[in-house]
Structure formats: structure tokens, C-alpha cells
mmCIF file of N, CA and C in Angstrom:
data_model
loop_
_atom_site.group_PDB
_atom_site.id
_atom_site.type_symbol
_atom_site.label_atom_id
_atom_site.label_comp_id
_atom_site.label_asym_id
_atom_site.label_seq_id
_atom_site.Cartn_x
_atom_site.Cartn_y
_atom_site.Cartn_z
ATOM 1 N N UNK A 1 0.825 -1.191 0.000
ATOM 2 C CA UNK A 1 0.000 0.000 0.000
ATOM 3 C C UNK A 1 0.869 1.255 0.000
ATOM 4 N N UNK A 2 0.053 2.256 0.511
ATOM 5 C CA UNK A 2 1.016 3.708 0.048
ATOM 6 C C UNK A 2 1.838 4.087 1.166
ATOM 7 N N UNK A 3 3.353 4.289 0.842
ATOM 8 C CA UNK A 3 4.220 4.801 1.429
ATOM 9 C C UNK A 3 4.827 5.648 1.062
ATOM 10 N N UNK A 4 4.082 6.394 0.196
ATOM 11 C CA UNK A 4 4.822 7.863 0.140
ATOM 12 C C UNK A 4 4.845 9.231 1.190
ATOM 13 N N UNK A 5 3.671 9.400 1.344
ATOM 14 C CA UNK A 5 3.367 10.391 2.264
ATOM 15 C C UNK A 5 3.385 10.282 3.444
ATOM 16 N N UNK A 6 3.973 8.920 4.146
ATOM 17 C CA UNK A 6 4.630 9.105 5.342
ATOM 18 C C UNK A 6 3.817 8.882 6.654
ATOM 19 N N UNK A 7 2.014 8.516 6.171
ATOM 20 C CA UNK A 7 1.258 8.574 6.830
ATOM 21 C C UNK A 7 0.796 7.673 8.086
ATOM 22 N N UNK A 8 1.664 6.414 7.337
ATOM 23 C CA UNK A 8 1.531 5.146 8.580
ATOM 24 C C UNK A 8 2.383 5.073 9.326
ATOM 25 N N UNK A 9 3.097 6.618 9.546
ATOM 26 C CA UNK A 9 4.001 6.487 10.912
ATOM 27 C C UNK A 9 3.131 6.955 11.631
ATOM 28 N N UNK A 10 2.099 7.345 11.634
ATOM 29 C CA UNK A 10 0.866 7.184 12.649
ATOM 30 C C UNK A 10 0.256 5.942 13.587
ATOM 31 N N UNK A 11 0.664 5.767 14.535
ATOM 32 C CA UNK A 11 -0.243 4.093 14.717
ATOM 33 C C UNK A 11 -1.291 3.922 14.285
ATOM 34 N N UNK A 12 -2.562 4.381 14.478
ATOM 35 C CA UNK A 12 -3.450 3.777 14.152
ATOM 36 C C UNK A 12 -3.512 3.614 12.894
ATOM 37 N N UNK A 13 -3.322 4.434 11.672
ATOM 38 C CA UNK A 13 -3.053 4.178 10.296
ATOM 39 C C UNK A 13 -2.204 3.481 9.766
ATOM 40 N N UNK A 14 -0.793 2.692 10.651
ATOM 41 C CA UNK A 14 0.025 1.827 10.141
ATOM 42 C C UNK A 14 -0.703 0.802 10.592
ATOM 43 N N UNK A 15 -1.830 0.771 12.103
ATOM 44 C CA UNK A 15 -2.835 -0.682 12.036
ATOM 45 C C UNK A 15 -3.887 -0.849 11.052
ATOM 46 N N UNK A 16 -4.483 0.017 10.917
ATOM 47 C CA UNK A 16 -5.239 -0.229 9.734
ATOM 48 C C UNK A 16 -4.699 -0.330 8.320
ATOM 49 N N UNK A 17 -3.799 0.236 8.171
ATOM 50 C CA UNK A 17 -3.276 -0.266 6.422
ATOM 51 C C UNK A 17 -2.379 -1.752 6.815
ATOM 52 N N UNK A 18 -2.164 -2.039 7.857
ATOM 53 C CA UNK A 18 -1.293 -3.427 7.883
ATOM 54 C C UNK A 18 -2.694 -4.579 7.332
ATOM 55 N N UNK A 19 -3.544 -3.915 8.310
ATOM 56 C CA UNK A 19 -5.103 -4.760 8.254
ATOM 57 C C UNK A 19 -5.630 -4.874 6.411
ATOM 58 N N UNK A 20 -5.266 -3.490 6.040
ATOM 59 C CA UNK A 20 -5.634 -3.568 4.737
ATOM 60 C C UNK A 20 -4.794 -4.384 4.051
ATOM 61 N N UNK A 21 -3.609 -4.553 4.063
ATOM 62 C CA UNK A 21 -2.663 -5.210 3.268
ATOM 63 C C UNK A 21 -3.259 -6.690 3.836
ATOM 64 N N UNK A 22 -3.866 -7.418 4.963
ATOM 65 C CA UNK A 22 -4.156 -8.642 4.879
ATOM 66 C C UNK A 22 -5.420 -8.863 4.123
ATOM 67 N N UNK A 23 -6.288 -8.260 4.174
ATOM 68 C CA UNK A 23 -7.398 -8.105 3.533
ATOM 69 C C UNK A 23 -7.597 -8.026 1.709
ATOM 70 N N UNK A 24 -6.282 -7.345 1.318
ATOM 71 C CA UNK A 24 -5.862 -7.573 -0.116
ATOM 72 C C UNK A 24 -5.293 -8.862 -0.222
ATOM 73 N N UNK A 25 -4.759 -9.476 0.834
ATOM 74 C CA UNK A 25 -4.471 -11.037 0.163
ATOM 75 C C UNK A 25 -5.219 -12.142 0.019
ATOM 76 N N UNK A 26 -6.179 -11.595 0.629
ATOM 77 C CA UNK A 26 -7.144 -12.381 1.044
ATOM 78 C C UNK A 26 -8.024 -12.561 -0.404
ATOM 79 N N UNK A 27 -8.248 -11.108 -0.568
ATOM 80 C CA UNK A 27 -8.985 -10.762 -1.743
ATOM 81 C C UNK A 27 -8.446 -11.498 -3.126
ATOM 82 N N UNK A 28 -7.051 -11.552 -3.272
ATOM 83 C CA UNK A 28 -6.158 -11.961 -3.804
ATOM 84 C C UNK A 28 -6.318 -13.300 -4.164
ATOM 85 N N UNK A 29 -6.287 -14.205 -2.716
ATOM 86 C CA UNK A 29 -6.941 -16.004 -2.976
ATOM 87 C C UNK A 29 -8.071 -16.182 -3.630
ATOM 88 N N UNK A 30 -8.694 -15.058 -2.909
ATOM 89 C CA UNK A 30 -10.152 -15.408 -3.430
ATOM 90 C C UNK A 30 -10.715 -15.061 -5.614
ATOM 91 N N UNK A 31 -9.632 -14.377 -5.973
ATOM 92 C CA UNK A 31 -9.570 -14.140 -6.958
ATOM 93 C C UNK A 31 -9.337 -15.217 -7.841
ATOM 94 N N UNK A 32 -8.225 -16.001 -7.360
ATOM 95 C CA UNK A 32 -7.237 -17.314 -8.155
ATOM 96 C C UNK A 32 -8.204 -18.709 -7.617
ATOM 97 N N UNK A 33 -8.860 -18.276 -6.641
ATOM 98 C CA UNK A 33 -9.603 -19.762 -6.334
ATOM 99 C C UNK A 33 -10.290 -20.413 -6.802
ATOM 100 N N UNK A 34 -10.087 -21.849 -6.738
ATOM 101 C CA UNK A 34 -11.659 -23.086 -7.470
ATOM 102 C C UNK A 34 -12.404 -22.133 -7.089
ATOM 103 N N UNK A 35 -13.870 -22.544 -7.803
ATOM 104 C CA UNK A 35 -14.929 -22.357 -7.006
ATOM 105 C C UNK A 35 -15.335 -22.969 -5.722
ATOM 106 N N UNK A 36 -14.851 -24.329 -5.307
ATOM 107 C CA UNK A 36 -15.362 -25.036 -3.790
ATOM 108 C C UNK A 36 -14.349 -23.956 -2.927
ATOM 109 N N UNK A 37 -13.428 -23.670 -3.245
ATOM 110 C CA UNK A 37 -12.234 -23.066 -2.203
ATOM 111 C C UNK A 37 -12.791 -21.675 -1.939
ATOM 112 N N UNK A 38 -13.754 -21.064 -2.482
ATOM 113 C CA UNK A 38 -14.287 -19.507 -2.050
ATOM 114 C C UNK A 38 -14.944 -19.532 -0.705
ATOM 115 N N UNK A 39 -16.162 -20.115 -0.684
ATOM 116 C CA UNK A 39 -16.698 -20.383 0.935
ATOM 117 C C UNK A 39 -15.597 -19.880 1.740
ATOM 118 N N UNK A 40 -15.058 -20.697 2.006
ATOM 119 C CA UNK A 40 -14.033 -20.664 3.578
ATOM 120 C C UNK A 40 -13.519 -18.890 3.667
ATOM 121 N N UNK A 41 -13.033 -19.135 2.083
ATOM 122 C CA UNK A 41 -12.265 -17.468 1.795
ATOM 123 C C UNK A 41 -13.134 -16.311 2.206
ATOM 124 N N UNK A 42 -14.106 -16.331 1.754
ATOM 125 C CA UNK A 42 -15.354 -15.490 2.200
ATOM 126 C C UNK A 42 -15.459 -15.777 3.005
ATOM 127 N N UNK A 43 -15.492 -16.526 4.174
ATOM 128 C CA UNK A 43 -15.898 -16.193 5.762
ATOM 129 C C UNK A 43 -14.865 -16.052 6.070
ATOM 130 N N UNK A 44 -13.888 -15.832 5.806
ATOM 131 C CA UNK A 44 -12.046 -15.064 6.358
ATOM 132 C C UNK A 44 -12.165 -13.969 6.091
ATOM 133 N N UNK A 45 -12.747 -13.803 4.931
ATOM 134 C CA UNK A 45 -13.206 -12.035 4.599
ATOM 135 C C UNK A 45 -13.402 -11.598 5.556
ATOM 136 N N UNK A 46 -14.799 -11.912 6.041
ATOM 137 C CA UNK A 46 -15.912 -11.403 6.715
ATOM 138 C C UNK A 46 -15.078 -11.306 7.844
ATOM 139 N N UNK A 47 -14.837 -12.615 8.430
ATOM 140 C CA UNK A 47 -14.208 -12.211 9.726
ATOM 141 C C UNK A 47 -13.010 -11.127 9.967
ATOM 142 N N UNK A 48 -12.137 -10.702 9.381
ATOM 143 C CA UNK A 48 -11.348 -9.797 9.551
ATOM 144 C C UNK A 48 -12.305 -8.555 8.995
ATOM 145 N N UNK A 49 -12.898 -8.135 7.936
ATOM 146 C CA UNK A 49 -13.875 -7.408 8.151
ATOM 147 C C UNK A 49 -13.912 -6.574 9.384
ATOM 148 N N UNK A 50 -15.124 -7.440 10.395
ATOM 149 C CA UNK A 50 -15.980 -6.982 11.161
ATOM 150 C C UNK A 50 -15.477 -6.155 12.118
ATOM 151 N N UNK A 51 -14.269 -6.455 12.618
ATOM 152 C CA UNK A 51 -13.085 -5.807 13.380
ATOM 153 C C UNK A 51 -12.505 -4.488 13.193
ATOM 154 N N UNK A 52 -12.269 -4.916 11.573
ATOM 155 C CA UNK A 52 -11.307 -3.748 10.914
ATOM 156 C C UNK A 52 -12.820 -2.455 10.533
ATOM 157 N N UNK A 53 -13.802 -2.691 10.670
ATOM 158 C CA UNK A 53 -14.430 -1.875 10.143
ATOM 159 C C UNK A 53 -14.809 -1.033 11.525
ATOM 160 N N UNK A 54 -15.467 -1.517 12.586
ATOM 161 C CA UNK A 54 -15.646 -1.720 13.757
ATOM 162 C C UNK A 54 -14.269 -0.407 14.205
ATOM 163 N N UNK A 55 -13.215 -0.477 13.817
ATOM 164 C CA UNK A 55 -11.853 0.013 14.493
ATOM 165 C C UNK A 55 -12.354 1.528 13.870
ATOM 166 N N UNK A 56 -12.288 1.131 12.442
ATOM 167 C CA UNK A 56 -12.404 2.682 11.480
ATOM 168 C C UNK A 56 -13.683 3.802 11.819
ATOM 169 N N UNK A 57 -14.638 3.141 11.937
ATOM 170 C CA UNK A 57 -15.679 3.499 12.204
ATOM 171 C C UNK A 57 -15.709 4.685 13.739
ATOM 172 N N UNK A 58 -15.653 3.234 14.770
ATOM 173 C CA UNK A 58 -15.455 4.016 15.993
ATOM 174 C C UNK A 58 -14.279 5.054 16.155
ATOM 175 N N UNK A 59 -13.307 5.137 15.829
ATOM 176 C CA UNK A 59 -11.982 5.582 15.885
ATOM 177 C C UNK A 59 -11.613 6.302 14.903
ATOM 178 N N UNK A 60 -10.991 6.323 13.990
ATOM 179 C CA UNK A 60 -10.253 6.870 12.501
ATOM 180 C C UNK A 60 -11.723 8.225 11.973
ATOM 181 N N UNK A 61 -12.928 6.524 11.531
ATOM 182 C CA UNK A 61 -13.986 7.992 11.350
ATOM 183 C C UNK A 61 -14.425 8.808 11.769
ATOM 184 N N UNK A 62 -14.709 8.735 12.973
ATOM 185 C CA UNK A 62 -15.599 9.414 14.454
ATOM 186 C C UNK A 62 -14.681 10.394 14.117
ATOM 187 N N UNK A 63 -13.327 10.645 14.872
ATOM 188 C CA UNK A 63 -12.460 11.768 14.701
ATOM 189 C C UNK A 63 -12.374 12.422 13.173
ATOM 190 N N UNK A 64 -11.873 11.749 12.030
ATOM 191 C CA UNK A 64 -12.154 12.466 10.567
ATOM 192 C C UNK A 64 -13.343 13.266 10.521
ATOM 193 N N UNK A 65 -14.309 13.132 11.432
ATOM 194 C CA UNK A 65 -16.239 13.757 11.267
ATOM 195 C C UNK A 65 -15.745 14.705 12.135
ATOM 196 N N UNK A 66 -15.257 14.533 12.881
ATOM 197 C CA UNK A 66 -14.902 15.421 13.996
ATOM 198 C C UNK A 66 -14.278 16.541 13.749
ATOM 199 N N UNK A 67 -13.555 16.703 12.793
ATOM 200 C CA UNK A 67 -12.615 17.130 12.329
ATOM 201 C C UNK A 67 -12.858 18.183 10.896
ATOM 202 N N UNK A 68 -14.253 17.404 10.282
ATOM 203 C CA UNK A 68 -14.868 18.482 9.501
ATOM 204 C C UNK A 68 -14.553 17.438 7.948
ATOM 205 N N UNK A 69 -13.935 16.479 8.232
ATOM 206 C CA UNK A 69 -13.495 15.283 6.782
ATOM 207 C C UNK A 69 -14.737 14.637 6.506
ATOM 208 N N UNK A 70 -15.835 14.568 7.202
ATOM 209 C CA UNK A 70 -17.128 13.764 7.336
ATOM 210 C C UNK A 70 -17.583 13.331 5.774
ATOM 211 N N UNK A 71 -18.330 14.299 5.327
ATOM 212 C CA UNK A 71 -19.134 13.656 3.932
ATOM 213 C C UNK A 71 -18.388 13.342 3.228
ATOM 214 N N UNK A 72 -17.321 14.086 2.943
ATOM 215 C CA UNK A 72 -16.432 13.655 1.805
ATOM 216 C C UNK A 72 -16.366 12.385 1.955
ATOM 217 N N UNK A 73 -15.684 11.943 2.596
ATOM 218 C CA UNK A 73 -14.773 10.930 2.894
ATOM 219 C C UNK A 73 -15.547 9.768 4.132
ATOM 220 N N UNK A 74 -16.263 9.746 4.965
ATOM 221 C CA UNK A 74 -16.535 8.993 6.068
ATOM 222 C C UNK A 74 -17.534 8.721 5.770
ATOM 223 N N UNK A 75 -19.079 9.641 5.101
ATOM 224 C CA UNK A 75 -20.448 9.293 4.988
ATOM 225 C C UNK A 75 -20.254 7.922 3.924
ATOM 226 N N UNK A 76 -19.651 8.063 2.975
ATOM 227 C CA UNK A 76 -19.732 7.123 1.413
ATOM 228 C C UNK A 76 -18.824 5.506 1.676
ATOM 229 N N UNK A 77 -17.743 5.843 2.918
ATOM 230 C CA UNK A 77 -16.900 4.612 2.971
ATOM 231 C C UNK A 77 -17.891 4.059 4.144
ATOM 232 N N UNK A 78 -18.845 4.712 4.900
ATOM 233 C CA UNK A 78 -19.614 4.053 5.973
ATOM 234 C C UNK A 78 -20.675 3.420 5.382
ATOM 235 N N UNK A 79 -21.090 3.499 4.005
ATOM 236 C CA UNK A 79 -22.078 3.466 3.127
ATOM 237 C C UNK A 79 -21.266 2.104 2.728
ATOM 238 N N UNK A 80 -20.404 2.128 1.628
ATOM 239 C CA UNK A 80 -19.633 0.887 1.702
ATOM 240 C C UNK A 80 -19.424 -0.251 2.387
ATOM 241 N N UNK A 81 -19.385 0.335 4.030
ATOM 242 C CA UNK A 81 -18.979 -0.896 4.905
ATOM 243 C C UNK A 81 -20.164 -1.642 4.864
ATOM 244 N N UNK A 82 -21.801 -0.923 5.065
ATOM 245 C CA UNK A 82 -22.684 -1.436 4.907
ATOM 246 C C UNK A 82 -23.431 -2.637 3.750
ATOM 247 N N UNK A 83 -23.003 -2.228 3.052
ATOM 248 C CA UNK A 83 -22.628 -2.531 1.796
ATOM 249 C C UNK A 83 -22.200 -4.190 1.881
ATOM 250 N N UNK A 84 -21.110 -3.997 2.075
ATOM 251 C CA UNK A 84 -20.016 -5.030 2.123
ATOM 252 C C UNK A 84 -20.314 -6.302 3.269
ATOM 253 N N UNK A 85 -21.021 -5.918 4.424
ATOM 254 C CA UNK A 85 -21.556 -6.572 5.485
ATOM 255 C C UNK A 85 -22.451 -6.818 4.608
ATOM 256 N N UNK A 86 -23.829 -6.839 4.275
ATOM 257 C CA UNK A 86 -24.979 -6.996 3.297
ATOM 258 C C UNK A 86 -24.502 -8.220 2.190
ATOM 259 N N UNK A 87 -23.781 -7.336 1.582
ATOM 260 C CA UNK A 87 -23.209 -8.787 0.759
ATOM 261 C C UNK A 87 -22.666 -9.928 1.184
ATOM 262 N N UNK A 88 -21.239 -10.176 2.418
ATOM 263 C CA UNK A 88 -20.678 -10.890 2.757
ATOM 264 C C UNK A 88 -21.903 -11.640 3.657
ATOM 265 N N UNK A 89 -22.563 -11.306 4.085
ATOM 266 C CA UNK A 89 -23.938 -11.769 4.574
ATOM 267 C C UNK A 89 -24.887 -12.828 4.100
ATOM 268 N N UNK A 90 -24.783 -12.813 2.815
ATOM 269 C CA UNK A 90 -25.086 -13.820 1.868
ATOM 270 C C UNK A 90 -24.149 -14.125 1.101
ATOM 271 N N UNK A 91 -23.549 -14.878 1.637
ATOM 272 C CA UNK A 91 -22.131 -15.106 0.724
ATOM 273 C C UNK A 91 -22.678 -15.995 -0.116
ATOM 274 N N UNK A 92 -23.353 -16.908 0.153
ATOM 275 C CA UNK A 92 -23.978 -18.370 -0.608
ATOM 276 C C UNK A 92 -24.039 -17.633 -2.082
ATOM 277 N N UNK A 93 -24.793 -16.121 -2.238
ATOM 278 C CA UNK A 93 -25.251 -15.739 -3.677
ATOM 279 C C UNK A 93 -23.903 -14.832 -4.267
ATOM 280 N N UNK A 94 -22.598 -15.309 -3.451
ATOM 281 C CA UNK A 94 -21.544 -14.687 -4.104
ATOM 282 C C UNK A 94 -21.049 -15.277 -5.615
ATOM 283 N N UNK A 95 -21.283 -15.510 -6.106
ATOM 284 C CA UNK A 95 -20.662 -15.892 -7.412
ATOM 285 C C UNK A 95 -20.708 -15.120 -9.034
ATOM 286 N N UNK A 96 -19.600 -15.177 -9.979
ATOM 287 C CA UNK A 96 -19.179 -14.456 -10.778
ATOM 288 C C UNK A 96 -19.590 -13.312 -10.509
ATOM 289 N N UNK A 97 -20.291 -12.462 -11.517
ATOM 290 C CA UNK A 97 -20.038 -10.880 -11.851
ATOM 291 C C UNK A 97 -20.872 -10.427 -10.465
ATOM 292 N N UNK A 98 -21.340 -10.876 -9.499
ATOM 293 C CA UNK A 98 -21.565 -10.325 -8.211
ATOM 294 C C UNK A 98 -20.271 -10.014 -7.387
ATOM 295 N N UNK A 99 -19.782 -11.603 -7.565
ATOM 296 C CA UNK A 99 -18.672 -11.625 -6.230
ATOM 297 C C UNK A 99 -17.258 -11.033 -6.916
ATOM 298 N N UNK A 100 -17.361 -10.566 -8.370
ATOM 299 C CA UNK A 100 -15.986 -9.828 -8.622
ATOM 300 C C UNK A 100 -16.282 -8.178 -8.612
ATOM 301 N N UNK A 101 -17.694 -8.069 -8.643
ATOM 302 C CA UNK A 101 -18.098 -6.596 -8.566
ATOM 303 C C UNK A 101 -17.967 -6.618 -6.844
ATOM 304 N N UNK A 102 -17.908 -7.087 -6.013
ATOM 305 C CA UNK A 102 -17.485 -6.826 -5.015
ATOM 306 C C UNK A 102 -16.253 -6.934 -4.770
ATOM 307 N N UNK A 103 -15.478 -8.117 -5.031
ATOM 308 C CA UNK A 103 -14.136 -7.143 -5.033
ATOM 309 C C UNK A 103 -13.167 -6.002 -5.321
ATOM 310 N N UNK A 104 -13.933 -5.958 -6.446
ATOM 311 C CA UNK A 104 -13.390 -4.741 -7.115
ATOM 312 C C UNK A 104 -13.785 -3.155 -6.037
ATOM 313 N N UNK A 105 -15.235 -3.834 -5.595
ATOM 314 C CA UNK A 105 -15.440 -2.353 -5.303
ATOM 315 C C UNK A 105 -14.388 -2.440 -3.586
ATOM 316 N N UNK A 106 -14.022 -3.537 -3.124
ATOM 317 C CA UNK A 106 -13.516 -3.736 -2.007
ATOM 318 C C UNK A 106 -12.086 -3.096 -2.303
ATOM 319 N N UNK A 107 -11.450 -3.585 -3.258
ATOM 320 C CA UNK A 107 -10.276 -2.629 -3.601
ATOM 321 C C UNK A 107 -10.183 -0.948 -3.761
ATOM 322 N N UNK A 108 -11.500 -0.732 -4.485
ATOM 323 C CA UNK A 108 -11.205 0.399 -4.769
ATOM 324 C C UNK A 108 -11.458 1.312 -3.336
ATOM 325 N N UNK A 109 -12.674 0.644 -2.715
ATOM 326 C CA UNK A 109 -12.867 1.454 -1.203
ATOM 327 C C UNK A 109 -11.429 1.219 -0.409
ATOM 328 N N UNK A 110 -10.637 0.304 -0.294
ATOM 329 C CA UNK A 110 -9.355 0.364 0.225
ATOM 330 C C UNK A 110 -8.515 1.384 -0.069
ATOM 331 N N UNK A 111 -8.079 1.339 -1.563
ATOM 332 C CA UNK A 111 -7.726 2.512 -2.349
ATOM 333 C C UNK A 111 -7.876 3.853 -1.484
ATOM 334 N N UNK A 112 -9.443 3.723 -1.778
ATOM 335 C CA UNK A 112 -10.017 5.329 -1.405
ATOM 336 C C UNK A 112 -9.137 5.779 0.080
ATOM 337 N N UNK A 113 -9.457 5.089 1.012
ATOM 338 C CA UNK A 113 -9.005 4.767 2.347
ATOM 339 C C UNK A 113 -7.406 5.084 2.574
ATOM 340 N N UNK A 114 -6.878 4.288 2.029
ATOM 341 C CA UNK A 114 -4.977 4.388 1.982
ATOM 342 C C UNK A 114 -4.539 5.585 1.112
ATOM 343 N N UNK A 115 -5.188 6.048 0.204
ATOM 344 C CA UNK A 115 -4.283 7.085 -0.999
ATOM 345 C C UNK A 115 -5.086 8.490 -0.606
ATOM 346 N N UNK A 116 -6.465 8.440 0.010
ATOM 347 C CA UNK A 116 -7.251 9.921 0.296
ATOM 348 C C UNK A 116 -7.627 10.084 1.955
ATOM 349 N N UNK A 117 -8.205 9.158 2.270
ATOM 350 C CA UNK A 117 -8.433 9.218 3.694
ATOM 351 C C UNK A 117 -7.329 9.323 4.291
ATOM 352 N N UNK A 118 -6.613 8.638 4.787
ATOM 353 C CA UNK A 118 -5.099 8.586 5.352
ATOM 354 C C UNK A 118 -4.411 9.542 5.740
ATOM 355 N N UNK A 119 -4.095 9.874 4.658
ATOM 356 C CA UNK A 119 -3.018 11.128 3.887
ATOM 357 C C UNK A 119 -4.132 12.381 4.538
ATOM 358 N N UNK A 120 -5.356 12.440 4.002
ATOM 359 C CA UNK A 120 -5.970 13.819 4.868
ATOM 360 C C UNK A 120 -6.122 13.775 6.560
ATOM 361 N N UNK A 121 -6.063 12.596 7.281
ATOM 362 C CA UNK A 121 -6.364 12.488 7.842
ATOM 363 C C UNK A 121 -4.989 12.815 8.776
ATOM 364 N N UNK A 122 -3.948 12.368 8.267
ATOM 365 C CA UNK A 122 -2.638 12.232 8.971
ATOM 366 C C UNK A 122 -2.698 13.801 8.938
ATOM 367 N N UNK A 123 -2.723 14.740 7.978
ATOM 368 C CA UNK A 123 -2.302 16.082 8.231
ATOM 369 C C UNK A 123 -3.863 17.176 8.684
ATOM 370 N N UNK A 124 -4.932 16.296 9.019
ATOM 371 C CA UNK A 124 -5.592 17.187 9.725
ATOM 372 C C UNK A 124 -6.303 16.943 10.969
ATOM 373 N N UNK A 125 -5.824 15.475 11.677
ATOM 374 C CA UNK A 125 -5.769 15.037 12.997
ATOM 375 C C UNK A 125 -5.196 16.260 13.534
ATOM 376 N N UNK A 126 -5.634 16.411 15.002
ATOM 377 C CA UNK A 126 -4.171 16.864 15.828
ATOM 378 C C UNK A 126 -4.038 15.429 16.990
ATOM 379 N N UNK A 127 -3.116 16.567 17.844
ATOM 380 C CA UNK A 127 -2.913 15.283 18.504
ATOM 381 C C UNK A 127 -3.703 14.490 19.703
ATOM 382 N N UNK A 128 -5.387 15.455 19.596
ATOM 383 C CA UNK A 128 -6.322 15.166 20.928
ATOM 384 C C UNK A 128 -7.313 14.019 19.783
ATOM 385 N N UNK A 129 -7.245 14.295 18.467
ATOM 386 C CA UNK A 129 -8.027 13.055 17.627
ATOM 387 C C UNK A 129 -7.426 11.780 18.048
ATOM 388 N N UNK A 130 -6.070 11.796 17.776
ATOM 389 C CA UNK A 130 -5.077 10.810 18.125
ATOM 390 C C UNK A 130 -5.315 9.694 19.332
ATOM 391 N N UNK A 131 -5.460 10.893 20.695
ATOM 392 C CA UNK A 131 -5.555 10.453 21.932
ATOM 393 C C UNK A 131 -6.621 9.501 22.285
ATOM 394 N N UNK A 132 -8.187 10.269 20.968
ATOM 395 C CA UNK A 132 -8.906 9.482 21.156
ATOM 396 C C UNK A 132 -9.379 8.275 21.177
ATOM 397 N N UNK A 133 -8.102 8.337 19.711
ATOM 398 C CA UNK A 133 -8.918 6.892 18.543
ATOM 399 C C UNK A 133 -7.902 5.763 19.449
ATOM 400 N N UNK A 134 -6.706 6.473 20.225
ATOM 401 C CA UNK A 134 -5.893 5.211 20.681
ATOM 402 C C UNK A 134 -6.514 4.947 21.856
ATOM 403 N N UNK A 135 -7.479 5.672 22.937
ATOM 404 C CA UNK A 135 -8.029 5.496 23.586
ATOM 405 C C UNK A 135 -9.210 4.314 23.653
ATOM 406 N N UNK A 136 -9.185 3.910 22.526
ATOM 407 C CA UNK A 136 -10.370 2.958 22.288
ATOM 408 C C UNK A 136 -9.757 1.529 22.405
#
């Protein structure tokens, strides 16, 4: 993921993009897999999911809203997570142009997250957002 801008010398953003980088491999198996081998993959999804969203949400987003980053950026990826729970929810009806239109859009909301969220977030936290989100 992105290491240019210096942003995951932040903790909580070097935990969540570490989280993201497992979550792309994941995505990754699930790309190259039989079809019997998806199941399992999809509930590995899900389960790291629920956590990682759970973290962003309470923590990363709460403060980004806080902060005045809200619609841009927090209303549409909270929209997503929903999203993504909904689908992984019925995983049974995951297959072809469903379950690759969800990955795709799973990448690109990562994307969004690591290359725009991040990066705004690292330079318009201070350091009482910080206190909070590690407070959790």
C-alpha cells in the first residue's frame, strides 16, 4: 500500500493499512480460487472485516467527522462498509459478476481509504483526535 506520504508512521493508520494489506491477500486467494475453495475465503473475509471496520468506524472515522473530513470521505466509505456486510452476509449468492463486482469495489474502497483518507487524515488530525482513537 502507500508509502509515500509518510502517513503510517501514525499508529493507528500503520494498524489499519497493515489490516488492509491482509485483507488484499485475502482478496487476492479469493480471486485465483476453485470455485469449492471460495466459501471458507469469504468467511475469512468477513471475519477480519468486522473488526477492521468496527476500528475505522469508531476511531479513525468518528475523529475524521470530527474534524470536519465527514461527507467527503466517512459518509460514502460508511455506506460501503454497509454494503459489504450486506453482501458478505449472503455469501452463498456470491458468485461471478456479483462476487468480482465486489471485489473490485472492495479494492477500490481500500484505495479510497490508503491514498485519500489517510493522507488527509494524517495532516488534519491533531494530537487530541489521536488520543482518542488510541483510547479505544
Amino acid at each position: 500500500m502507500c508509502e509515500y506520504c509518510g502517513c503510517r508512521r501514525v499508529p493507528e493508520i500503520a494498524r489499519l493499512g497493515a489490516e488492509h494489506d491482509v485483507i488484499d491477500g485475502v482478496i487476492a486467494e479469493v480471486r485465483k480460487a476453485d470455485p469449492e475453495e471460495i466459501a471458507p475465503l469469504l468467511d475469512r473475509l468477513a471475519t477480519l472485516l468486522r473488526p477492521h471496520v468496527e476500528r475505522e468506524e469508531e476511531g479513525l472515522f468518528a475523529e475524521a467527522r470530527s474534524a470536519g473530513l465527514g461527507s467527503y470521505f466517512v459518509d460514502d466509505l460508511e455506506d460501503d462498509h454497509r454494503r459489504f456486510a450486506a453482501a458478505l452476509e449472503h455469501r452463498e449468492d456470491l458468485r461471478g459478476a456479483p462476487l468480482e463486482r465486489l471485489l473490485d469495489d472492495l479494492d477500490h474502497h481500500i484505495a479510497i481509504e490508503e491514498y485519500d483518507l489517510f493522507p488527509a487524515c494524517s495532516e488534519t488530525l491533531r494530537d487530541e483526535h489521536w488520543q482518542a482513537i488510541e483510547a479505544l
